[in-house]
Amino acid sequence: MTGHTPAPDDADVGRPRTATDSAPAVPRWAGRWSAGTAQRLGLVLVGAALVVLFGSARASFYDQQLTVFPLLRDIAVFTVVGLSQLATMSIGHMNLAVGRMAAFSAMFMGIAYQQWHLPLYAGLAVGLLAGAAIGALTGWIISATGVNSFVVTLAMDFALLGLVSLTYSQLTTVAAFTAKPAGMDELRGYSMADVCVGNVCGSPAIPQILLFTIVAMLLVGYLYSRTRTGRELLLVGSNSTAARLSGVPVTRRVIGAHALSGMLAGLAGFMLAVTSGSFTAGIGSEFMIPSFLGPVLGGTLLTGGAVSVVGTLLGTSLVQVIRQGLTTLGTGLENLNIYLGVILLLALSTDRIRSVVSARRAVAHP
Amino acid sequence: MTHPAAHTGPTKPAEPAEPAEPAEPILSADRLAKYFPGVRALDGATLHLRAGSVHALLGENGAGKSTLIKVVTGLYRPDGGRLALDGTPIDFHSPQDAVRAGISVVHQERNVIPEFSVAENITLRRIPSRRGLVDRDRMRAQARRCLDLLDLDLDLDTRVGSLSTAQVQLVEIAKALSTDSKVLLLDEPTSALTLRETDRLLDIVRRLRDQGTAVLLVSHKLEEVFAVCDTVTVLRDGVSVLEGEPIAAYSREDIVGVMVGRAHTAREFAPRTVDPHGPPMLELDALSTASGHCDVSLDVRRGEIVGLYGLVGAGRTELAKALMGLDRVVGGTIRVRGEDVRIRNVGQALNTHRIGYVPENRKEEGLFLDQPLTMNIAVTVWSRIRRSLGYIPARRERELAAEYTERLGIRVSGPSQLVGQLSGGNQQKVSLAKWLAARTEILIIDEPTVGIDVRTKAAFHQLIWQLAADGLAILLITSDLPEMVTLADRVLVMRDHRITGEVPNTHDYASVSQAVIRLIHGTGSGSLPTAAPDPSNPDPACGFEPSNRP
Amino acid sequence: MSTAHTIPAAYRATLGRFTRSTEMTLFAVGTIGFTILAASSHGSLLRGNAVHGILIYLTVPILIGLAQLVVLAVGQMNLSVGTLGGFLAVLIAVLMADHGVPAPIAIAIVLVAGPAIGAVNGLLVVASRINGFIVTLATMTILGGLQYRLAGTRTIDPGSSSLARLGDRSVFNIPVIFLIALVLAAALAFFLRRATAGRRLLASGGNPLAARLSGISNDRSVIVAHALSGLIVAVAAILTVASAPGVNKSIGGDWLLPSFAAPIIGGAALAGGSVSVLGAVLAAFIVRLVDVARAQYSLDPSWVNFTVGAVVLGTVLVGRIRSSRQDRIGRAPDRDSTLRPEPRPDDQAKPLPTAGARSTS
């Protein structure tokens, strides 16, 4: 593009907050290294080490069909889930209803396929619109009432949980929309080797569905790094009063961020439905925790003002590698959550230790 | 920083109230230093408080008075220097340590728990308890005693959240009196009080002094200082330039001279011409707003600086926000370049009418501290430079930021430096730069030099003057009278959300400031103005005037 | 009692506040709802075992609501309420069934473990300065894993013991475990209203800076609140084991959302400093009524969630409309800008503007 900012990833705009008021004036690249790139580099290293570890313990961890393909498929789905959360985190909000918005959106897709007999992509569009609409409604309630996004999205989660189950029990007999439009099975099973010219541009280990993730990442990355809307979202997250006083349409941005979150949740719901083969009310019930893990591990701030799209992919990948690795080792999933929680705490604590150390250094050399 | 002109010899125990030889200080702070990114808030501040004496701490805005108090009370850890209480070095890790050591303080900011009752807020520092339970009888008795000291008749069970600002301030003072402290620090305790309440407070200060308390008074009202203080320390740019001298040896002019650091002369700038022809850039005609402005009329011409003076809470900032579309206009008209307009939001004020507002509270309202310089300056120009699909040409954005960084002399390490790391003066320039980058023609500047050191202040004045000379219409809101006299072409005085008069600026400080202060206080009684709706102007839009004020 | 003459005035003020308060509204809604349900069930709802059933299943919702409420009081949140409860419940069952530990000892262990784990939550928040949301999200994940590890896929029956008998016992047809929950609620209300530690906790939630300047340690308040939350969850876990036929890995999985619903509907400000124990208990009762109604009309269980979600959203919207109308009526020139919150509808840390008056305990 315009050849500026030789940043490792262009999607990383916004800046992490300095942890203390008394941090010295450091050149920006130093802050960028310590807070952003180092974090992502750490994720890559830890992830790679784990891959080697799991691979040397069980050679089957490198099996393209049994391990790599489903692993990448999960990474694809949960990265989009993470992006959905990232959209609300960018303005300093959160979306606890991310899973239920996915279910709500997927429900419309199911209806579109089963009742209206729409083709694959038309149904997807209907679902995404539904997701964006429910997200926008959430954002509107938050703006209009001034109530914490936590409360509103939690309540929305309740309401959608009920609404979606009720709709499924009204409209279906087996609690699922089973109609499959043309192309859905292919989307589920095909790898890049099938859609590309074999090993020339694709590998049988890379699921085709990853394309959706890449498109979503590019669009979200473009939004936050290159457009007025994206920057204004970050400024709303950074300081909403100053944003309003600078002419940023804050209410519209809040609604927009939540609509984007709903739409991405819908996309994740679609991807999950495609991989599992049917549209059920249970879609998205596992989304809430991973939606925070990916972005937070990747360096997106809960307080808003800084996002990292690539970090979200890396954070999600690490989580899924651990999950897949534990499955391969046969350790059982009960340990997975323990490890994930510990990793989350460790990642955040190192961040904290780093800022304390730099603050100490600042005092030592004023 | 050298000592100012040697007015006096060495400190002599002059005051009759004091013992024959100066008592050992209860609280002594020697050469304290406190640094913030880009700012030396304290850089060798020395302060000694003695039992049975009232000490004044003076200095201009941003001289470091509040920082010094925050260091002494454990809210900030000092970066250098020595603190001692009764001769023993102390190292407060938190405000609790200071409270335990017997230091009471009334901070400049209001610090109450809105959901708690008056009695509970007053006794919060040491909740009377019996076996872990709140002893309500004792709590109420203690609170009542403190209120009686202040001659206050407040209901002990009222939620503090429902009190007026003045009442909250009195509750805070009562709270500071609730424990028998050796040291009492009062940071602008009278800013919201009436004259009668202030007198009452000063009486208490005298009584506490006689009982042996060491009292420190920070106030910008020199009358109070001279009325009650025995000794004085003056801070300038974080350094003590006058250390614990007897106040009787000085006149007000001396003190002001020491505070400012040089003889106070109105700065002379190159003359500028106000275009008297054509319609004013901004004109308000009998404007009334939802926040209570009534019948406000004013006009600002191209190249003119119109000052808007008033006490805190007079409604100046609210007026500015109404002009930016952040408050509802309920009556009257706003005219921009001679045309009636309705301003609904900031975007419209900025993009359609080219009005900008530099807020008073730059950290909370003006800046994005955790974002780089470029984002902070470019926020107002995105709508202008964006291309299709919302694409922002990054190079254009950076060029604009660089242009204004250079033009305003903002000192940064690079365009991507975080604004939170800049000094106060540079931050304020960033806050201004975004409006200039947006090519505004009408600029409302609210308290531009609060918390900015003296030298940067002068540069800032030059800058504002130059902006007007370049043809901007400027509405300058400031509580700093010297600043007003230096910059404004004429001064409007606002009181209780109304314009009460206009003073042409003759650049003669004494006469202008007297005229302004007379307008502020109405008849000149000196008490806080009370609501006095003008019966000759029965504007229906002003119907819901301040009737329900406590 | 030298100031005895002022006390009736204080009580009258409290009473006056109550009649205009959220609690009063909730009480009215609860009573009317129950009456309608009882009438439409032709009285069967008033029969002994029906009442008994309602109250038994009200116990845990009340307790987890209070566990959340006490951390909301300091402006924190605790996502680990559900998995901590599940973990502790499984721990009791495993101790008793697999290791033959007598019930009183198992109970004692859990009563220590609950507050300890809660305190760890608080310590992590204080030490790391990380948002309590993320910290408790992490501990929630960890505890969920531990629960699964302990329980595996089986359902553990702690067998008949003094604990199980406690679950069956009733006084005047009111289950003892429900009475325990009520006693705990009363104790918590008393603690928050009268104990110095409780007042400090609310002060930290109401205005952390002011609390700090008054010599109150906000860090300690946060740790105490999380430890108390852990204690209440431990009681909830014990009572769950007492009343349920067996426990498994899914216990506590559905506690998270109701734990927020009760205090929020009951009027707790999410920014801290203002909570209502009575409100939370009444809100839990109303949520329970929705469930009863669902059973009575044999509706889909999803109606409960839908209704609760819609009610919270409705409360939020109505509260906002009411407060903005009050704003417009009582608008005076803004002299007390220090106390009036800025009109920032997008603010994160804004308290929940439910009904106007709100009690402080």
XYZ file of C-alpha atoms in Angstrom, chain B:
550
model
C 16.294 28.558 39.822
C 17.760 31.121 42.133
C 16.240 32.745 45.087
C 14.224 35.801 44.188
C 15.343 39.228 45.180
C 16.512 39.155 48.748
C 13.605 40.926 50.346
C 14.394 39.717 53.774
C 17.275 38.433 55.726
C 17.343 34.955 57.216
C 14.172 33.560 58.698
C 13.487 35.237 61.946
C 10.902 34.117 64.473
C 8.936 37.253 64.080
C 5.385 36.351 64.916
C 4.254 36.950 68.447
C 2.075 33.849 68.307
C 5.140 31.697 67.934
C 7.474 30.630 70.687
C 10.730 32.471 71.167
C 12.731 30.073 69.061
C 11.312 28.254 66.086
C 9.914 24.912 67.138
C 11.195 21.839 65.400
C 8.983 21.247 62.388
C 6.394 18.512 62.819
C 6.409 17.771 59.142
C 9.385 18.560 57.012
C 9.842 17.929 53.331
C 13.302 18.616 51.963
C 14.142 18.997 48.290
C 11.318 16.711 47.188
C 11.329 15.632 43.577
C 8.544 14.023 41.570
C 8.792 13.387 37.857
C 6.125 12.532 35.366
C 6.799 11.713 31.749
C 8.193 14.897 30.284
C 7.393 16.988 33.357
C 9.293 17.777 36.506
C 6.310 18.383 38.738
C 8.513 18.826 41.795
C 12.193 19.509 41.528
C 13.481 20.574 44.905
C 10.426 21.565 46.898
C 11.015 22.250 50.565
C 8.280 22.709 53.126
C 8.337 22.817 56.928
C 5.176 22.767 59.020
C 5.349 23.673 62.690
C 2.903 22.973 65.480
C 0.646 25.863 66.294
C 1.245 27.653 63.056
C -0.681 28.182 59.838
C 1.456 27.935 56.776
C 0.524 29.107 53.313
C 1.601 27.229 50.207
C 1.299 29.460 47.171
C 2.133 29.249 43.523
C 0.588 29.606 40.117
C -1.447 26.901 38.451
C 0.890 24.031 37.712
C 3.572 25.156 40.127
C 3.369 21.798 41.898
C 1.261 22.587 44.977
C -1.165 19.719 44.590
C 1.641 17.327 43.656
C 3.477 18.303 46.833
C 0.361 17.587 48.894
C -0.097 14.260 47.174
C 3.481 13.282 47.950
C 3.153 14.342 51.576
C -0.056 12.328 51.974
C 1.297 9.158 50.450
C -0.673 9.291 47.230
C 2.524 9.630 45.190
C 5.922 8.227 46.070
C 8.621 10.903 45.727
C 11.451 10.368 43.248
C 13.900 12.213 45.437
C 14.273 14.238 48.612
C 13.452 13.538 52.222
C 10.226 13.482 54.236
C 10.244 13.507 58.019
C 7.552 13.553 60.678
C 8.638 14.689 64.151
C 12.221 14.351 63.060
C 11.959 10.701 61.964
C 12.217 9.968 58.258
C 9.003 8.615 56.834
C 8.265 6.674 53.709
C 4.556 6.505 53.046
C 3.563 3.632 50.814
C -0.083 4.561 50.670
C -2.508 7.165 51.976
C -3.316 4.789 54.827
C 0.160 5.340 56.246
C -0.384 9.091 56.206
C -3.784 8.767 57.836
C -2.274 6.581 60.540
C 0.563 9.028 61.078
C -1.972 11.745 61.860
C -2.030 13.725 58.631
C -5.455 14.946 57.554
C -6.112 16.446 54.197
C -8.887 18.107 52.244
C -7.998 17.478 48.622
C -8.859 19.809 45.809
C -10.950 17.116 44.163
C -14.069 16.011 45.957
C -13.598 12.612 47.553
C -16.782 11.243 49.024
C -18.736 8.022 48.725
C -21.963 9.217 47.102
C -24.037 6.273 48.343
C -23.035 6.772 51.977
C -24.689 9.089 54.463
C -23.204 12.349 55.683
C -22.360 10.813 59.054
C -20.634 7.871 57.476
C -18.590 9.954 55.095
C -17.398 12.193 57.894
C -16.264 9.290 60.048
C -14.922 7.157 57.230
C -11.302 7.688 58.158
C -11.842 6.014 61.495
C -15.165 4.230 61.587
C -16.318 4.040 65.207
C -16.783 0.378 65.913
C -17.527 -2.078 68.633
C -16.513 -5.689 68.080
C -16.283 -5.233 64.332
C -19.668 -3.559 64.020
C -20.284 0.060 63.227
C -21.171 1.896 66.412
C -23.862 4.091 64.979
C -24.484 6.138 68.081
C -20.860 7.097 68.342
C -20.636 7.631 64.627
C -23.525 10.051 64.650
C -22.258 11.815 67.754
C -18.817 12.287 66.220
C -20.224 13.475 62.931
C -22.550 15.864 64.703
C -19.630 17.280 66.645
C -17.668 17.917 63.468
C -20.659 19.548 61.822
C -21.243 21.694 64.898
C -17.662 22.901 64.656
C -18.520 24.195 61.220
C -21.868 25.520 62.365
C -23.512 23.278 59.847
C -27.031 22.024 60.038
C -26.970 19.007 57.769
C -29.110 15.917 58.206
C -26.717 13.144 59.205
C -28.668 10.517 57.251
C -28.753 12.325 53.921
C -26.990 10.578 51.072
C -23.969 12.663 50.169
C -24.714 12.063 46.497
C -27.743 14.328 46.833
C -25.871 17.315 48.302
C -24.723 20.443 46.506
C -21.057 21.052 45.716
C -20.630 23.495 48.580
C -22.224 21.086 51.022
C -19.972 18.281 49.823
C -16.959 20.495 50.347
C -18.096 21.219 53.893
C -18.600 17.509 54.516
C -15.035 16.951 53.386
C -13.744 19.588 55.739
C -15.746 18.042 58.549
C -14.223 14.705 57.614
C -10.705 16.133 57.884
C -11.595 17.476 61.329
C -13.043 14.142 62.455
C -9.741 12.800 63.680
C -7.409 14.708 65.943
C -4.559 15.155 63.550
C -1.200 16.713 64.113
C -1.092 18.020 60.586
C -4.019 19.389 58.592
C -3.564 20.098 54.895
C -6.201 22.168 53.131
C -5.934 22.286 49.347
C -8.237 25.025 48.042
C -10.844 24.276 50.702
C -12.974 27.329 50.013
C -13.409 27.112 46.243
C -17.152 26.415 46.516
C -17.898 28.162 49.816
C -19.711 31.391 50.513
C -17.988 34.177 52.374
C -19.759 33.279 55.602
C -18.726 29.636 55.373
C -15.201 30.675 54.536
C -15.021 32.916 57.601
C -16.254 30.078 59.727
C -13.566 27.789 58.310
C -10.833 30.327 58.947
C -12.003 30.636 62.565
C -11.650 26.907 62.966
C -8.216 27.012 61.424
C -7.179 29.611 63.978
C -8.619 27.534 66.805
C -6.803 24.418 65.633
C -3.608 26.413 65.410
C -4.047 27.555 68.992
C -4.567 23.937 70.004
C -1.208 23.084 68.469
C -2.107 21.681 65.066
C 0.160 22.402 62.134
C -2.041 23.688 59.329
C -1.155 24.078 55.673
C -3.426 26.230 53.517
C -3.295 26.219 49.748
C -5.506 28.905 48.273
C -5.536 31.207 45.332
C -7.506 33.721 47.384
C -4.797 35.899 48.864
C -7.224 37.600 51.281
C -7.688 34.294 53.082
C -3.982 33.647 53.112
C -3.155 36.998 54.629
C -6.022 36.716 57.066
C -4.973 33.484 58.669
C -1.439 32.403 57.742
C 1.710 32.979 59.739
C 4.333 31.799 57.301
C 4.483 31.218 53.581
C 6.204 28.977 51.063
C 5.989 29.793 47.373
C 6.472 27.184 44.676
C 7.415 28.010 41.129
C 7.914 25.278 38.532
C 8.248 22.668 41.249
C 10.908 24.553 43.206
C 10.489 26.414 46.494
C 11.439 29.995 45.729
C 10.361 31.212 49.136
C 10.754 28.876 52.089
C 8.786 29.341 55.253
C 9.146 33.108 55.556
C 6.897 35.075 57.898
C 4.064 36.320 55.771
C 3.881 39.669 57.570
C 7.097 40.730 55.889
C 5.429 40.713 52.483
C 2.803 42.666 50.677
C 0.423 41.039 48.233
C 2.348 42.504 45.340
C 5.577 40.996 46.681
C 3.974 37.576 46.919
C 2.475 37.759 43.451
C 5.834 38.904 42.139
C 7.556 35.906 43.683
C 4.876 33.553 42.330
C 5.171 34.841 38.794
C 8.916 35.219 38.966
C 9.119 38.618 37.377
C 7.364 41.925 37.587
C 3.913 41.439 36.194
C 3.603 43.237 32.923
C 1.012 42.626 30.329
C 2.838 41.222 27.348
C 2.829 43.339 24.289
C 2.150 41.519 21.068
C 2.198 42.937 17.593
C -1.090 44.735 17.095
C -3.812 42.938 15.255
C -6.865 44.290 13.545
C -10.375 43.107 14.067
C -12.451 43.260 10.937
C -15.419 45.442 11.862
C -17.255 44.919 8.595
C -19.629 42.198 7.608
C -21.502 39.873 9.935
C -19.729 38.410 12.954
C -18.326 34.919 12.518
C -20.303 33.710 15.515
C -23.293 35.409 16.998
C -25.595 34.269 19.795
C -28.902 36.002 20.185
C -30.808 35.461 23.435
C -29.680 31.860 23.571
C -31.177 29.560 26.185
C -30.079 25.983 26.648
C -31.266 22.890 28.422
C -28.468 23.204 30.984
C -29.909 26.532 32.099
C -28.336 29.285 30.043
C -30.637 32.181 29.817
C -30.708 34.978 27.295
C -27.054 34.706 26.344
C -26.058 37.110 23.579
C -22.568 37.621 22.261
C -20.672 37.943 19.021
C -17.160 37.176 17.887
C -15.637 38.657 14.737
C -12.907 37.460 12.468
C -9.530 38.137 14.071
C -11.045 38.871 17.437
C -10.398 37.275 20.822
C -13.434 37.560 23.066
C -12.845 36.556 26.656
C -15.508 34.791 28.716
C -14.830 35.132 32.423
C -16.702 33.686 35.365
C -16.442 31.518 38.445
C -16.327 27.742 38.267
C -19.862 26.581 37.580
C -21.007 29.812 35.982
C -21.864 27.876 32.832
C -19.043 28.804 30.482
C -17.976 25.280 29.557
C -21.612 24.275 29.197
C -22.133 27.140 26.771
C -19.191 25.954 24.708
C -20.646 22.447 24.650
C -24.014 23.780 23.561
C -22.287 25.497 20.649
C -20.730 22.155 19.714
C -24.148 20.509 19.602
C -23.689 18.636 22.858
C -26.503 20.352 24.686
C -30.007 21.183 23.639
C -30.770 24.762 22.628
C -34.219 25.659 23.908
C -34.471 29.264 22.823
C -32.787 32.033 20.873
C -30.568 31.661 17.848
C -27.035 30.803 16.908
C -25.749 32.568 13.789
C -22.590 31.506 12.037
C -21.283 33.891 9.385
C -24.615 35.676 9.517
C -26.799 32.615 8.941
C -29.109 31.009 11.471
C -27.952 27.495 12.220
C -28.952 24.541 14.335
C -26.017 22.509 15.564
C -26.872 18.939 16.434
C -23.530 17.266 16.969
C -19.811 17.903 16.975
C -19.381 16.519 13.491
C -21.777 19.138 12.175
C -20.187 21.942 14.181
C -16.823 20.944 12.798
C -17.482 19.994 9.215
C -20.356 22.295 8.325
C -19.744 25.343 10.471
C -15.995 25.030 11.131
C -16.297 25.499 14.875
C -13.742 23.851 17.136
C -13.618 23.406 20.894
C -10.401 22.877 22.862
C -11.693 21.465 26.148
C -10.539 22.512 29.567
C -9.966 18.984 30.706
C -7.511 17.817 28.102
C -6.728 14.411 29.547
C -10.329 13.361 29.925
C -11.929 15.206 27.032
C -9.302 16.338 24.591
C -6.792 13.582 24.076
C -6.376 9.894 23.442
C -3.450 9.336 25.766
C -2.744 5.776 24.704
C -2.750 6.597 21.018
C 0.055 8.029 18.888
C 0.373 11.670 17.941
C -0.872 11.080 14.404
C -4.185 9.609 15.520
C -4.706 12.475 17.943
C -4.198 15.180 15.363
C -5.766 13.449 12.384
C -9.054 12.502 14.047
C -10.746 15.624 12.766
C -9.499 15.379 9.184
C -10.380 11.785 8.356
C -13.754 12.741 7.006
C -12.018 15.174 4.680
C -9.136 13.044 3.413
C -10.825 9.674 3.187
C -11.276 8.047 -0.192
C -13.650 5.356 -1.362
C -14.298 2.430 0.996
C -13.325 4.674 3.875
C -9.665 4.329 2.974
C -7.405 6.811 4.723
C -4.255 7.631 2.771
C -1.753 7.172 5.558
C 0.864 9.394 3.996
C -1.502 12.330 3.712
C -2.483 11.801 7.337
C 1.110 11.793 8.508
C 1.954 14.846 6.451
C -0.872 16.750 8.072
C 0.187 15.662 11.527
C 3.786 16.591 10.816
C 2.757 19.974 9.469
C 0.907 20.950 12.630
C 3.496 19.366 14.900
C 6.003 21.690 13.341
C 3.747 24.707 13.174
C 2.859 24.547 16.862
C 6.340 23.483 17.916
C 5.175 20.241 19.528
C 8.203 18.437 20.862
C 7.946 14.722 20.135
C 10.341 11.936 19.312
C 8.312 10.967 16.263
C 4.817 10.940 14.805
C 4.052 7.674 16.525
C 4.936 8.746 20.035
C 2.105 8.207 22.487
C 0.492 11.441 23.545
C 0.346 10.241 27.152
C 4.133 10.489 27.239
C 4.219 14.192 26.365
C 4.424 17.066 28.811
C 1.345 19.062 29.710
C 2.200 21.956 27.414
C 2.837 19.706 24.450
C -0.345 17.784 25.160
C -2.307 20.994 25.131
C -0.765 21.880 21.785
C -1.855 18.495 20.419
C -5.344 19.161 21.713
C -5.310 22.443 19.783
C -3.581 21.046 16.705
C -6.453 18.788 15.712
C -8.772 21.763 15.352
C -6.281 23.734 13.329
C -5.731 20.717 11.096
C -9.488 20.656 10.550
C -9.281 24.270 9.332
C -11.730 25.616 11.860
C -12.507 29.297 11.633
C -14.209 29.696 14.992
C -12.299 28.342 17.949
C -13.528 28.059 21.528
C -10.575 27.636 23.846
C -11.388 26.595 27.404
C -8.802 27.236 30.138
C -5.846 26.704 27.819
C -2.994 27.055 30.297
C -4.144 25.165 33.385
C -1.306 22.968 34.633
C 1.221 24.416 32.239
C 4.472 25.978 33.371
C 5.121 29.675 33.055
C 7.393 29.626 30.019
C 5.153 27.346 27.967
C 2.269 29.536 28.983
C 3.874 32.594 27.418
C 4.513 30.659 24.232
C 0.908 29.533 24.245
C -0.334 33.083 24.586
C 1.790 34.059 21.618
C 0.250 31.192 19.682
C -3.343 32.152 20.464
C -2.581 35.745 19.571
C -1.117 34.618 16.281
C -4.150 32.472 15.477
C -6.370 35.502 15.885
C -3.998 37.580 13.778
C -4.333 34.898 11.111
C -8.051 35.517 11.036
C -9.640 33.030 13.424
C -12.509 34.142 15.611
C -11.637 33.050 19.145
C -13.832 32.710 22.209
C -11.441 32.396 25.126
C -12.722 30.911 28.382
C -10.297 31.406 31.237
C -10.314 31.956 34.975
C -6.822 33.397 34.826
C -7.294 37.161 34.873
C -3.752 38.070 33.779
C -4.202 35.739 30.835
C -7.499 37.389 30.015
C -5.970 40.843 30.161
C -3.039 39.726 28.049
C -5.091 38.224 25.258
C -8.705 39.316 25.058
C -9.976 42.276 23.099
C -12.980 42.503 25.387
C -14.157 40.500 28.367
C -17.659 39.130 28.868
C -18.581 38.115 32.378
C -20.870 35.154 32.957
C -22.648 34.483 36.183
C -25.317 31.872 36.836
C -25.576 31.004 33.164
C -26.175 34.607 32.093
C -23.934 37.264 30.672
C -23.839 39.988 33.279
C -21.676 42.513 31.516
C -18.881 43.379 29.167
C -15.565 45.047 29.934
C -13.431 46.488 27.149
C -9.801 45.517 27.592
C -7.675 48.584 28.125
C -4.719 46.327 28.963
C -4.532 48.083 32.288
C -4.575 45.097 34.600
C -5.799 46.829 37.725
C -8.784 48.580 36.205
C -9.899 45.667 34.026
C -9.646 43.121 36.802
C -11.548 45.374 39.192
C -14.312 45.917 36.688
C -14.558 42.202 35.992
C -14.606 41.240 39.645
C -17.272 43.805 40.345
C -19.434 42.193 37.675
C -18.778 38.707 39.054
C -19.903 39.612 42.521
C -22.814 41.745 41.477
C -23.003 44.447 44.107
C -19.500 43.715 45.246
C -20.554 42.075 48.481
C -18.059 39.350 47.870
C -20.324 36.450 48.594
C -21.182 33.831 46.041
C -23.816 35.201 43.740
C -27.260 33.909 44.476
C -29.794 33.288 41.816
C -31.359 36.562 40.850
C -33.522 36.103 37.784
C -33.963 39.360 36.002
C -37.622 40.283 36.402
C -37.428 42.687 33.492
C -36.787 39.804 31.140
C -39.548 37.259 31.461
C -38.178 34.916 28.839
C -40.386 31.827 28.890
C -37.443 29.682 27.843
C -35.780 30.547 31.108
C -38.774 29.393 33.099
C -37.044 26.516 34.826
C -34.312 28.544 36.367
C -32.347 27.559 39.455
C -35.363 27.102 41.673
C -34.455 23.748 43.169
C -30.962 24.563 44.242
C -30.339 23.374 47.785
